């Protein structure tokens, strides 16, 4: 039976407390564990950071499915290998979407506050888990395409790990304390949901992912019952930081409106959030990050899945 290693610091067989990373709302020691054999072998992962761009939902969805199929083919090719690790082209895609609503595979239409035959924005039913959610500019969307055979073949572990990524990201950007609510998937700040998670796993390859509200127009959520949670509020990072007035990285987020003309505070916050999210992904999933040279969606559409 393999030894276990707990996050905080990768070491065999016991937990090393890392005070800077022990924050309220983080996972129990039991949830975020990784086998000792895996701990010292980082998984290579290519990050496609298009977080400053609006990418049509359907195109990003198609790209994910194509890449997942490529990764599944890689699994088949390595089936006869002597190694216990499966070499796959793991990837993380970061972007924003134009206004769009998405339904999970089992979502009920009763959580729509509009006629599905005449939606105020495009509406898609997808194969991910979870209920209805909304995407719009100012929301950071991350689609991790990871091979869980090299991590933990455990969907519960994966969902809790995505929550951990978000919690660390929030703290890094603005000192915001993200938390979990018992029995619910996602991340909250006090009683308001700031990030939603909905995933699909095929042959232990993950796709779909998480949506973190950064500076998006929250009124767009009025068209739905977000995640099917009646009476629950939503919030975003910009609103939370403005309410606290906390300062980080040398500037005061709550006073971004005082910056010189032409300074786009929303863009700056999105850049910092995407960078923090990448770093958190690398920590939680033990990834060796490689940044893709693709800078536009045109580049991505011509990208040959390696």
Coordinates of C-alpha atoms in Angstrom, one line a residue:
X1 CA 0.0 0.0 0.0
X2 CA 1.5 3.3 -1.0
X3 CA 2.5 5.9 1.6
X4 CA 0.7 9.1 1.5
X5 CA 1.9 12.7 1.3
X6 CA -0.2 15.7 2.3
X7 CA -0.1 19.1 0.7
X8 CA 1.7 21.8 2.6
X9 CA 5.1 20.4 1.6
X10 CA 5.7 17.2 -0.3
X11 CA 7.4 14.7 1.9
X12 CA 6.9 11.0 2.6
X13 CA 4.6 9.6 5.2
X14 CA 3.7 12.6 7.4
X15 CA 2.2 16.0 7.3
X16 CA 4.5 19.1 7.3
X17 CA 2.6 22.2 8.4
X18 CA 3.3 25.2 6.2
X19 CA 2.0 28.2 8.2
X20 CA 1.7 30.5 5.2
X21 CA -0.6 28.1 3.4
X22 CA -2.7 26.9 6.4
X23 CA -5.7 29.2 5.8
X24 CA -9.3 29.1 7.0
X25 CA -11.5 27.1 4.6
X26 CA -8.8 24.9 3.2
X27 CA -9.3 21.2 2.8
X28 CA -8.9 18.6 5.5
X29 CA -5.6 16.8 5.5
X30 CA -7.4 13.7 4.3
X31 CA -8.9 15.1 1.1
X32 CA -5.8 16.6 -0.5
X33 CA -3.4 13.7 -0.5
X34 CA -1.1 12.4 -3.1
X35 CA 0.8 9.1 -3.2
X36 CA 4.5 9.3 -2.3
X37 CA 5.4 7.8 -5.7
X38 CA 3.7 10.6 -7.4
X39 CA 4.8 13.4 -5.1
X40 CA 8.3 13.7 -6.5
X41 CA 7.3 13.4 -10.2
X42 CA 5.6 16.6 -11.4
X43 CA 3.2 16.1 -14.2
X44 CA 3.9 18.2 -17.3
X45 CA 1.0 20.5 -18.2
X46 CA 0.6 23.2 -20.9
X47 CA -1.3 26.3 -20.0
X48 CA -3.1 28.2 -22.7
X49 CA -3.7 31.6 -21.1
X50 CA -6.3 33.5 -23.1
X51 CA -7.8 35.0 -19.9
X52 CA -7.9 38.5 -21.4
X53 CA -10.0 37.3 -24.4
X54 CA -13.7 36.5 -25.0
X55 CA -13.9 33.1 -26.6
X56 CA -17.3 31.7 -27.8
X57 CA -18.4 28.9 -25.5
X58 CA -19.2 26.4 -28.2
X59 CA -15.7 26.8 -29.8
X60 CA -13.9 26.3 -26.5
X61 CA -16.2 23.3 -25.8
X62 CA -15.3 21.7 -29.1
X63 CA -11.6 22.3 -28.5
X64 CA -11.8 20.5 -25.1
X65 CA -13.5 17.5 -26.6
X66 CA -10.9 17.2 -29.4
X67 CA -8.1 17.4 -26.9
X68 CA -9.7 14.9 -24.5
X69 CA -10.0 12.4 -27.4
X70 CA -6.3 13.0 -28.2
X71 CA -5.4 12.3 -24.6
X72 CA -7.5 9.1 -24.6
X73 CA -5.6 8.0 -27.7
X74 CA -2.4 8.6 -25.8
X75 CA -3.6 6.3 -23.0
X76 CA -4.3 3.5 -25.5
X77 CA -0.8 4.0 -27.0
X78 CA 0.9 3.7 -23.6
X79 CA -1.2 0.8 -22.4
X80 CA 1.6 -1.7 -23.0
X81 CA 4.2 0.5 -21.4
X82 CA 6.1 -0.8 -18.3
X83 CA 5.7 2.6 -16.5
X84 CA 3.0 3.1 -14.0
X85 CA 2.5 6.7 -15.2
X86 CA 0.6 7.6 -18.3
X87 CA 2.2 10.2 -20.5
X88 CA -0.6 12.5 -21.7
X89 CA -0.7 16.0 -23.0
X90 CA -2.3 17.6 -19.9
X91 CA -3.5 21.1 -20.5
X92 CA -5.3 24.0 -18.8
X93 CA -7.3 26.5 -20.9
X94 CA -8.0 30.0 -19.3
X95 CA -10.4 32.4 -21.0
X96 CA -13.5 34.5 -20.7
X97 CA -16.8 33.9 -22.5
X98 CA -19.3 36.3 -24.1
X99 CA -22.7 36.1 -22.3
X100 CA -23.9 32.5 -22.3
X101 CA -25.9 30.1 -20.2
X102 CA -24.9 26.4 -19.8
X103 CA -26.9 23.5 -18.4
X104 CA -25.3 20.3 -16.9
X105 CA -26.3 16.9 -18.2
X106 CA -29.0 16.6 -15.6
X107 CA -30.0 20.2 -15.2
X108 CA -33.7 21.0 -14.9
X109 CA -35.3 23.8 -16.9
X110 CA -37.2 25.0 -13.8
X111 CA -34.0 26.9 -12.8
X112 CA -34.3 29.2 -15.9
X113 CA -36.1 32.5 -15.4
X114 CA -36.7 32.8 -19.1
X115 CA -38.3 30.8 -21.9
X116 CA -35.6 28.3 -23.1
X117 CA -37.0 28.8 -26.6
X118 CA -36.2 32.5 -26.5
X119 CA -33.1 32.9 -24.2
X120 CA -31.5 36.4 -23.6
X121 CA -28.2 34.8 -24.5
X122 CA -27.1 31.5 -26.1
X123 CA -28.1 28.4 -24.1
X124 CA -26.2 25.1 -24.2
X125 CA -26.9 21.8 -22.6
X126 CA -23.5 20.1 -21.9
X127 CA -22.2 16.8 -20.5
X128 CA -20.7 18.3 -17.4
X129 CA -22.2 17.8 -13.9
X130 CA -24.0 20.5 -12.0
X131 CA -27.0 22.8 -12.6
X132 CA -27.4 25.9 -14.7
X133 CA -24.7 28.6 -14.6
X134 CA -24.0 31.8 -16.4
X135 CA -20.7 33.0 -18.1
X136 CA -20.0 36.6 -19.1
X137 CA -17.1 39.0 -19.5
X138 CA -15.2 39.6 -16.3
X139 CA -15.5 36.0 -15.2
X140 CA -12.4 33.8 -15.3
X141 CA -13.1 30.4 -16.7
X142 CA -10.5 27.5 -16.3
X143 CA -10.8 24.2 -18.1
X144 CA -8.3 21.7 -16.7
X145 CA -7.7 18.7 -19.0
X146 CA -5.8 16.4 -16.6
X147 CA -5.1 12.7 -16.4
X148 CA -6.3 11.6 -13.0
X149 CA -4.5 8.3 -13.4
X150 CA -1.3 10.3 -12.5
X151 CA -3.0 12.0 -9.6
X152 CA -6.0 10.4 -7.8
X153 CA -8.6 8.3 -9.6
X154 CA -11.3 9.9 -7.4
X155 CA -13.8 12.4 -8.6
X156 CA -14.6 13.7 -5.0
X157 CA -10.9 14.4 -4.5
X158 CA -10.7 16.2 -7.8
X159 CA -13.7 18.5 -7.0
X160 CA -12.3 19.3 -3.5
X161 CA -8.9 20.0 -5.2
X162 CA -10.5 22.5 -7.6
X163 CA -12.1 24.2 -4.6
X164 CA -8.6 24.3 -3.0
X165 CA -7.2 25.9 -6.1
X166 CA -9.8 28.7 -6.0
X167 CA -9.4 29.2 -2.2
X168 CA -5.7 29.7 -2.6
X169 CA -6.1 32.0 -5.6
X170 CA -8.5 34.3 -3.8
X171 CA -6.2 34.6 -0.8
X172 CA -3.2 35.3 -3.1
X173 CA -5.0 38.0 -5.1
X174 CA -6.7 40.0 -2.3
X175 CA -6.4 38.2 1.0
X176 CA -9.9 37.0 0.5
X177 CA -11.0 34.0 2.7
X178 CA -12.9 31.6 0.4
X179 CA -14.8 28.8 2.1
X180 CA -16.8 25.7 1.4
X181 CA -20.4 25.0 2.4
X182 CA -21.1 21.4 3.6
X183 CA -22.7 19.3 0.9
X184 CA -22.2 21.9 -1.9
X185 CA -19.6 22.1 -4.6
X186 CA -18.0 25.5 -5.2
X187 CA -16.4 28.3 -3.2
X188 CA -18.1 31.0 -1.2
X189 CA -17.2 34.2 0.5
X190 CA -19.4 34.3 3.6
X191 CA -22.9 33.5 2.3
X192 CA -22.3 34.4 -1.4
X193 CA -21.0 32.1 -4.1
X194 CA -17.9 33.4 -5.9
X195 CA -17.0 30.3 -8.0
X196 CA -18.9 27.5 -9.6
X197 CA -17.5 24.1 -10.6
X198 CA -18.9 21.6 -13.1
X199 CA -16.8 18.8 -14.6
X200 CA -16.8 15.7 -16.7
X201 CA -14.4 12.8 -16.6
X202 CA -13.9 10.4 -19.5
X203 CA -11.5 7.5 -18.9
X204 CA -10.1 9.5 -16.0
X205 CA -9.4 12.5 -18.2
X206 CA -11.0 15.7 -16.9
X207 CA -12.7 18.5 -18.8
X208 CA -15.0 21.4 -18.3
X209 CA -14.0 23.0 -15.0
X210 CA -14.5 26.1 -12.9
X211 CA -15.8 29.7 -13.3
X212 CA -14.5 32.4 -10.9
X213 CA -16.3 35.7 -10.7
X214 CA -13.7 38.5 -10.9
X215 CA -15.4 41.7 -12.2
X216 CA -18.4 40.4 -14.1
X217 CA -21.8 42.0 -14.1
X218 CA -23.7 40.0 -11.5
X219 CA -27.1 41.1 -12.7
X220 CA -26.7 38.5 -15.5
X221 CA -27.3 35.8 -12.9
X222 CA -30.8 37.2 -12.4
X223 CA -31.9 35.2 -15.4
X224 CA -31.3 31.9 -13.6
X225 CA -31.3 30.2 -10.2
X226 CA -27.5 29.8 -10.1
X227 CA -26.5 26.2 -9.6
X228 CA -30.1 25.5 -8.7
X229 CA -29.6 27.1 -5.2
X230 CA -32.7 29.1 -4.5
X231 CA -32.2 32.2 -2.4
X232 CA -28.4 32.1 -2.5
X233 CA -26.4 35.2 -3.5
X234 CA -23.5 35.5 -5.9
X235 CA -20.6 37.8 -5.6
X236 CA -17.3 38.6 -7.4
X237 CA -13.8 39.3 -6.4
X238 CA -14.0 43.0 -7.3
X239 CA -17.0 43.5 -5.0
X240 CA -15.5 41.6 -2.1
X241 CA -12.2 43.5 -2.3
X242 CA -13.9 46.8 -2.6
X243 CA -15.9 46.0 0.5
X244 CA -12.8 45.2 2.6
X245 CA -10.5 47.8 1.2
X246 CA -7.6 45.5 1.5
X247 CA -4.3 46.2 -0.3
X248 CA -2.1 43.7 -2.1
X249 CA 0.9 43.7 -4.4
X250 CA 1.5 47.4 -3.9
X251 CA -1.8 48.9 -4.8
X252 CA -5.2 49.4 -3.3
X253 CA -7.8 47.4 -5.1
X254 CA -10.7 49.4 -3.6
X255 CA -9.3 52.6 -5.1
X256 CA -8.7 51.3 -8.6
X257 CA -11.1 53.9 -9.9
X258 CA -8.5 56.5 -8.9
X259 CA -5.9 55.3 -11.3
X260 CA -4.9 57.6 -14.2
X261 CA -7.1 57.8 -17.3
X262 CA -6.6 54.7 -19.6
X263 CA -5.7 52.4 -16.7
X264 CA -8.0 49.4 -16.9
X265 CA -8.4 48.1 -13.4
X266 CA -10.6 45.2 -14.5
X267 CA -8.0 44.0 -16.9
X268 CA -5.3 44.2 -14.2
X269 CA -7.4 42.3 -11.7
X270 CA -8.1 39.6 -14.3
X271 CA -4.3 39.3 -15.1
X272 CA -3.4 38.9 -11.5
X273 CA -6.2 36.4 -10.9
X274 CA -5.3 34.3 -13.8
X275 CA -1.6 34.2 -12.7
X276 CA -2.6 33.3 -9.2
X277 CA -4.9 30.6 -10.5
X278 CA -2.1 29.0 -12.6
X279 CA 0.2 29.0 -9.6
X280 CA -2.4 27.4 -7.4
X281 CA -3.1 24.8 -10.0
X282 CA 0.6 24.0 -10.1
X283 CA 0.7 23.6 -6.3
X284 CA -2.4 21.6 -5.7
X285 CA -2.0 19.2 -8.7
X286 CA 1.8 19.0 -8.6
X287 CA 2.2 20.3 -12.1
X288 CA 5.3 21.4 -14.1
X289 CA 3.7 24.3 -16.0
X290 CA 4.7 25.1 -19.6
X291 CA 3.1 28.3 -21.0
X292 CA 1.8 27.8 -24.6
X293 CA 3.0 30.3 -27.2
X294 CA -0.7 30.5 -28.4
X295 CA -1.8 34.1 -27.7
X296 CA -5.1 34.3 -29.6
X297 CA -8.0 32.0 -30.3
X298 CA -6.9 31.9 -34.0
X299 CA -3.7 30.4 -32.8
X300 CA -5.6 27.9 -30.7
X301 CA -7.9 26.8 -33.6
X302 CA -4.8 26.0 -35.7
X303 CA -3.1 24.3 -32.8
X304 CA -2.4 20.7 -33.5
X305 CA -3.1 18.6 -30.4
X306 CA 0.5 17.4 -29.7

